[in-house]
Amino acid sequence: MKKTLSTLLLSCALAAALMAQAGGRHSPQDRVKSMTAKLGLTAEQQSQATTIFSNAQATESTLRASMKTAHQGLNDAVRSNNTVGIEQLAATIGNLTAQLTLAQSKARAAFYQILTPEQRTALEQLESQRPARFRGGTRAGLRASGQ
């Protein structure tokens, strides 16, 4: 039971972090515009980045919808003291969180690969100026400096 409670609390903490991130989402075009201003992206890089960010946004949107449904189910399971349901939904939320992290990290990696060495250095410098809570996590890179 302690393990289940710990898993539930961890899932809720991760969900809260994801919801906080959701408030700061911008369109792929906004991301590209911001990165172009900060890194001097070429027209070809802008096109590639738009594709990368659009694909990531579509994947993330689907995962967030599933996450919302899972959280609603988890709340219902908690209210009805359905421990089996709690365990299953906590595992589902954990899996969805992993998938979301993976999608965001793949998008960051793809974006990083289209940059020149100078642009990579500039991006790393921008990321290092962000508050520590945003460095190295899913918000870094794609959402660096207000994205």
PDB file of C-alpha atoms in Angstrom:
ATOM      1  CA  MET A   1       0.000   0.000   0.000  1.00  0.00           C
ATOM      2  CA  LYS A   2       2.891   2.377   0.767  1.00  0.00           C
ATOM      3  CA  LYS A   3       4.333   1.649  -2.682  1.00  0.00           C
ATOM      4  CA  THR A   4       0.986   2.452  -4.289  1.00  0.00           C
ATOM      5  CA  LEU A   5       0.698   5.683  -2.358  1.00  0.00           C
ATOM      6  CA  SER A   6       4.259   6.650  -3.272  1.00  0.00           C
ATOM      7  CA  THR A   7       3.557   5.935  -6.942  1.00  0.00           C
ATOM      8  CA  LEU A   8       0.374   7.972  -6.760  1.00  0.00           C
ATOM      9  CA  LEU A   9       2.127  10.929  -5.160  1.00  0.00           C
ATOM     10  CA  LEU A  10       4.947  10.798  -7.696  1.00  0.00           C
ATOM     11  CA  SER A  11       2.457  10.662 -10.550  1.00  0.00           C
ATOM     12  CA  CYS A  12       0.580  13.643  -9.165  1.00  0.00           C
ATOM     13  CA  ALA A  13       3.823  15.608  -8.806  1.00  0.00           C
ATOM     14  CA  LEU A  14       4.789  14.808 -12.393  1.00  0.00           C
ATOM     15  CA  ALA A  15       1.334  15.730 -13.601  1.00  0.00           C
ATOM     16  CA  ALA A  16       1.524  19.067 -11.816  1.00  0.00           C
ATOM     17  CA  ALA A  17       4.868  19.749 -13.483  1.00  0.00           C
ATOM     18  CA  LEU A  18       3.419  18.866 -16.872  1.00  0.00           C
ATOM     19  CA  MET A  19       0.403  21.084 -16.320  1.00  0.00           C
ATOM     20  CA  ALA A  20       2.685  23.970 -15.401  1.00  0.00           C
ATOM     21  CA  GLN A  21       4.544  23.410 -18.657  1.00  0.00           C
ATOM     22  CA  ALA A  22       1.323  23.319 -20.616  1.00  0.00           C
ATOM     23  CA  GLY A  23       0.597  26.912 -19.698  1.00  0.00           C
ATOM     24  CA  GLY A  24       3.733  28.051 -21.486  1.00  0.00           C
ATOM     25  CA  ARG A  25       3.197  26.296 -24.843  1.00  0.00           C
ATOM     26  CA  HIS A  26       3.525  28.276 -28.006  1.00  0.00           C
ATOM     27  CA  SER A  27       2.816  27.381 -31.606  1.00  0.00           C
ATOM     28  CA  PRO A  28       5.562  25.859 -33.736  1.00  0.00           C
ATOM     29  CA  GLN A  29       5.644  29.109 -35.704  1.00  0.00           C
ATOM     30  CA  ASP A  30       6.230  31.076 -32.480  1.00  0.00           C
ATOM     31  CA  ARG A  31       9.073  28.749 -31.536  1.00  0.00           C
ATOM     32  CA  VAL A  32      10.680  29.104 -34.949  1.00  0.00           C
ATOM     33  CA  LYS A  33      10.286  32.869 -34.900  1.00  0.00           C
ATOM     34  CA  SER A  34      11.901  33.075 -31.468  1.00  0.00           C
ATOM     35  CA  MET A  35      14.751  30.745 -32.390  1.00  0.00           C
ATOM     36  CA  THR A  36      15.302  32.621 -35.644  1.00  0.00           C
ATOM     37  CA  ALA A  37      15.663  35.871 -33.727  1.00  0.00           C
ATOM     38  CA  LYS A  38      18.005  34.330 -31.160  1.00  0.00           C
ATOM     39  CA  LEU A  39      20.046  31.977 -33.349  1.00  0.00           C
ATOM     40  CA  GLY A  40      19.773  33.444 -36.837  1.00  0.00           C
ATOM     41  CA  LEU A  41      18.137  30.412 -38.446  1.00  0.00           C
ATOM     42  CA  THR A  42      18.299  30.200 -42.231  1.00  0.00           C
ATOM     43  CA  ALA A  43      15.138  29.753 -44.314  1.00  0.00           C
ATOM     44  CA  GLU A  44      15.926  26.052 -44.687  1.00  0.00           C
ATOM     45  CA  GLN A  45      16.466  25.670 -40.928  1.00  0.00           C
ATOM     46  CA  GLN A  46      13.199  27.521 -40.277  1.00  0.00           C
ATOM     47  CA  SER A  47      11.350  25.078 -42.532  1.00  0.00           C
ATOM     48  CA  GLN A  48      12.977  22.078 -40.851  1.00  0.00           C
ATOM     49  CA  ALA A  49      12.316  23.477 -37.367  1.00  0.00           C
ATOM     50  CA  THR A  50       8.675  24.155 -38.205  1.00  0.00           C
ATOM     51  CA  THR A  51       8.274  20.525 -39.260  1.00  0.00           C
ATOM     52  CA  ILE A  52      10.066  19.258 -36.151  1.00  0.00           C
ATOM     53  CA  PHE A  53       8.024  21.431 -33.788  1.00  0.00           C
ATOM     54  CA  SER A  54       4.707  20.735 -35.577  1.00  0.00           C
ATOM     55  CA  ASN A  55       5.224  16.978 -35.385  1.00  0.00           C
ATOM     56  CA  ALA A  56       6.213  17.237 -31.731  1.00  0.00           C
ATOM     57  CA  GLN A  57       3.193  19.381 -30.948  1.00  0.00           C
ATOM     58  CA  ALA A  58       0.828  16.853 -32.532  1.00  0.00           C
ATOM     59  CA  THR A  59       2.362  13.984 -30.575  1.00  0.00           C
ATOM     60  CA  GLU A  60       2.388  15.953 -27.321  1.00  0.00           C
ATOM     61  CA  SER A  61      -1.222  17.023 -27.779  1.00  0.00           C
ATOM     62  CA  THR A  62      -2.363  13.411 -28.102  1.00  0.00           C
ATOM     63  CA  LEU A  63      -0.336  12.381 -25.071  1.00  0.00           C
ATOM     64  CA  ARG A  64      -1.676  15.269 -22.984  1.00  0.00           C
ATOM     65  CA  ALA A  65      -5.257  14.325 -23.864  1.00  0.00           C
ATOM     66  CA  SER A  66      -4.555  10.754 -22.747  1.00  0.00           C
ATOM     67  CA  MET A  67      -2.903  12.082 -19.600  1.00  0.00           C
ATOM     68  CA  LYS A  68      -5.969  14.176 -18.801  1.00  0.00           C
ATOM     69  CA  THR A  69      -8.244  11.165 -19.202  1.00  0.00           C
ATOM     70  CA  ALA A  70      -5.966   9.021 -17.041  1.00  0.00           C
ATOM     71  CA  HIS A  71      -5.917  11.658 -14.299  1.00  0.00           C
ATOM     72  CA  GLN A  72      -9.696  11.878 -14.314  1.00  0.00           C
ATOM     73  CA  GLY A  73      -9.859   8.093 -13.997  1.00  0.00           C
ATOM     74  CA  LEU A  74      -7.295   8.179 -11.212  1.00  0.00           C
ATOM     75  CA  ASN A  75      -9.349  10.748  -9.297  1.00  0.00           C
ATOM     76  CA  ASP A  76     -12.413   8.528  -9.669  1.00  0.00           C
ATOM     77  CA  ALA A  77     -10.439   5.476  -8.502  1.00  0.00           C
ATOM     78  CA  VAL A  78      -9.169   7.375  -5.456  1.00  0.00           C
ATOM     79  CA  ARG A  79     -12.682   8.519  -4.523  1.00  0.00           C
ATOM     80  CA  SER A  80     -14.018   4.973  -4.784  1.00  0.00           C
ATOM     81  CA  ASN A  81     -10.971   3.438  -3.035  1.00  0.00           C
ATOM     82  CA  ASN A  82     -10.322   1.266  -6.088  1.00  0.00           C
ATOM     83  CA  THR A  83      -6.737   0.251  -5.288  1.00  0.00           C
ATOM     84  CA  VAL A  84      -6.379  -1.898  -8.407  1.00  0.00           C
ATOM     85  CA  GLY A  85      -7.570   0.986 -10.549  1.00  0.00           C
ATOM     86  CA  ILE A  86      -5.240   3.369  -8.733  1.00  0.00           C
ATOM     87  CA  GLU A  87      -2.278   1.103  -9.452  1.00  0.00           C
ATOM     88  CA  GLN A  88      -3.208   0.669 -13.104  1.00  0.00           C
ATOM     89  CA  LEU A  89      -3.848   4.357 -13.715  1.00  0.00           C
ATOM     90  CA  ALA A  90      -0.696   5.407 -11.864  1.00  0.00           C
ATOM     91  CA  ALA A  91       1.258   3.081 -14.157  1.00  0.00           C
ATOM     92  CA  THR A  92      -0.551   4.507 -17.186  1.00  0.00           C
ATOM     93  CA  ILE A  93       0.279   8.053 -16.110  1.00  0.00           C
ATOM     94  CA  GLY A  94       3.896   7.078 -15.571  1.00  0.00           C
ATOM     95  CA  ASN A  95       4.035   5.541 -19.046  1.00  0.00           C
ATOM     96  CA  LEU A  96       2.407   8.594 -20.633  1.00  0.00           C
ATOM     97  CA  THR A  97       4.849  10.863 -18.808  1.00  0.00           C
ATOM     98  CA  ALA A  98       7.732   8.816 -20.195  1.00  0.00           C
ATOM     99  CA  GLN A  99       6.282   9.012 -23.701  1.00  0.00           C
ATOM    100  CA  LEU A 100       5.866  12.775 -23.409  1.00  0.00           C
ATOM    101  CA  THR A 101       9.440  13.193 -22.184  1.00  0.00           C
ATOM    102  CA  LEU A 102      10.653  11.000 -25.037  1.00  0.00           C
ATOM    103  CA  ALA A 103       8.719  12.984 -27.669  1.00  0.00           C
ATOM    104  CA  GLN A 104      10.026  16.292 -26.339  1.00  0.00           C
ATOM    105  CA  SER A 105      13.587  15.003 -26.137  1.00  0.00           C
ATOM    106  CA  LYS A 106      13.490  13.627 -29.680  1.00  0.00           C
ATOM    107  CA  ALA A 107      12.248  16.995 -30.943  1.00  0.00           C
ATOM    108  CA  ARG A 108      15.042  18.774 -29.059  1.00  0.00           C
ATOM    109  CA  ALA A 109      17.595  16.375 -30.533  1.00  0.00           C
ATOM    110  CA  ALA A 110      16.263  16.811 -34.064  1.00  0.00           C
ATOM    111  CA  PHE A 111      16.316  20.599 -33.699  1.00  0.00           C
ATOM    112  CA  TYR A 112      19.826  20.540 -32.285  1.00  0.00           C
ATOM    113  CA  GLN A 113      21.030  18.501 -35.281  1.00  0.00           C
ATOM    114  CA  ILE A 114      19.957  21.141 -37.823  1.00  0.00           C
ATOM    115  CA  LEU A 115      21.996  23.859 -36.078  1.00  0.00           C
ATOM    116  CA  THR A 116      25.484  24.961 -37.034  1.00  0.00           C
ATOM    117  CA  PRO A 117      28.219  24.634 -34.390  1.00  0.00           C
ATOM    118  CA  GLU A 118      27.926  28.385 -33.708  1.00  0.00           C
ATOM    119  CA  GLN A 119      24.156  28.147 -33.293  1.00  0.00           C
ATOM    120  CA  ARG A 120      24.544  25.172 -30.965  1.00  0.00           C
ATOM    121  CA  THR A 121      26.927  27.193 -28.816  1.00  0.00           C
ATOM    122  CA  ALA A 122      24.465  30.108 -28.786  1.00  0.00           C
ATOM    123  CA  LEU A 123      21.587  27.770 -27.837  1.00  0.00           C
ATOM    124  CA  GLU A 124      23.624  26.235 -25.030  1.00  0.00           C
ATOM    125  CA  GLN A 125      24.427  29.718 -23.773  1.00  0.00           C
ATOM    126  CA  LEU A 126      20.729  30.647 -23.845  1.00  0.00           C
ATOM    127  CA  GLU A 127      19.850  27.477 -21.967  1.00  0.00           C
ATOM    128  CA  SER A 128      22.499  28.138 -19.330  1.00  0.00           C
ATOM    129  CA  GLN A 129      20.897  31.514 -18.619  1.00  0.00           C
ATOM    130  CA  ARG A 130      17.534  29.920 -17.854  1.00  0.00           C
ATOM    131  CA  PRO A 131      16.597  29.225 -14.236  1.00  0.00           C
ATOM    132  CA  ALA A 132      17.980  25.898 -13.023  1.00  0.00           C
ATOM    133  CA  ARG A 133      14.526  24.303 -12.871  1.00  0.00           C
ATOM    134  CA  PHE A 134      14.226  24.578 -16.655  1.00  0.00           C
ATOM    135  CA  ARG A 135      17.751  23.428 -17.578  1.00  0.00           C
ATOM    136  CA  GLY A 136      18.222  19.921 -18.881  1.00  0.00           C
ATOM    137  CA  GLY A 137      14.586  18.999 -18.639  1.00  0.00           C
ATOM    138  CA  THR A 138      11.822  18.898 -21.180  1.00  0.00           C
ATOM    139  CA  ARG A 139      11.454  22.663 -21.172  1.00  0.00           C
ATOM    140  CA  ALA A 140      15.090  23.286 -22.072  1.00  0.00           C
ATOM    141  CA  GLY A 141      15.950  23.786 -25.699  1.00  0.00           C
ATOM    142  CA  LEU A 142      12.508  23.825 -27.279  1.00  0.00           C
ATOM    143  CA  ARG A 143      11.264  26.364 -24.833  1.00  0.00           C
ATOM    144  CA  ALA A 144      14.511  28.157 -24.128  1.00  0.00           C
ATOM    145  CA  SER A 145      14.138  31.876 -23.594  1.00  0.00           C
ATOM    146  CA  GLY A 146      10.381  32.125 -23.639  1.00  0.00           C
ATOM    147  CA  GLN A 147       9.370  29.503 -26.107  1.00  0.00           C
TER     148      GLN A 147
END
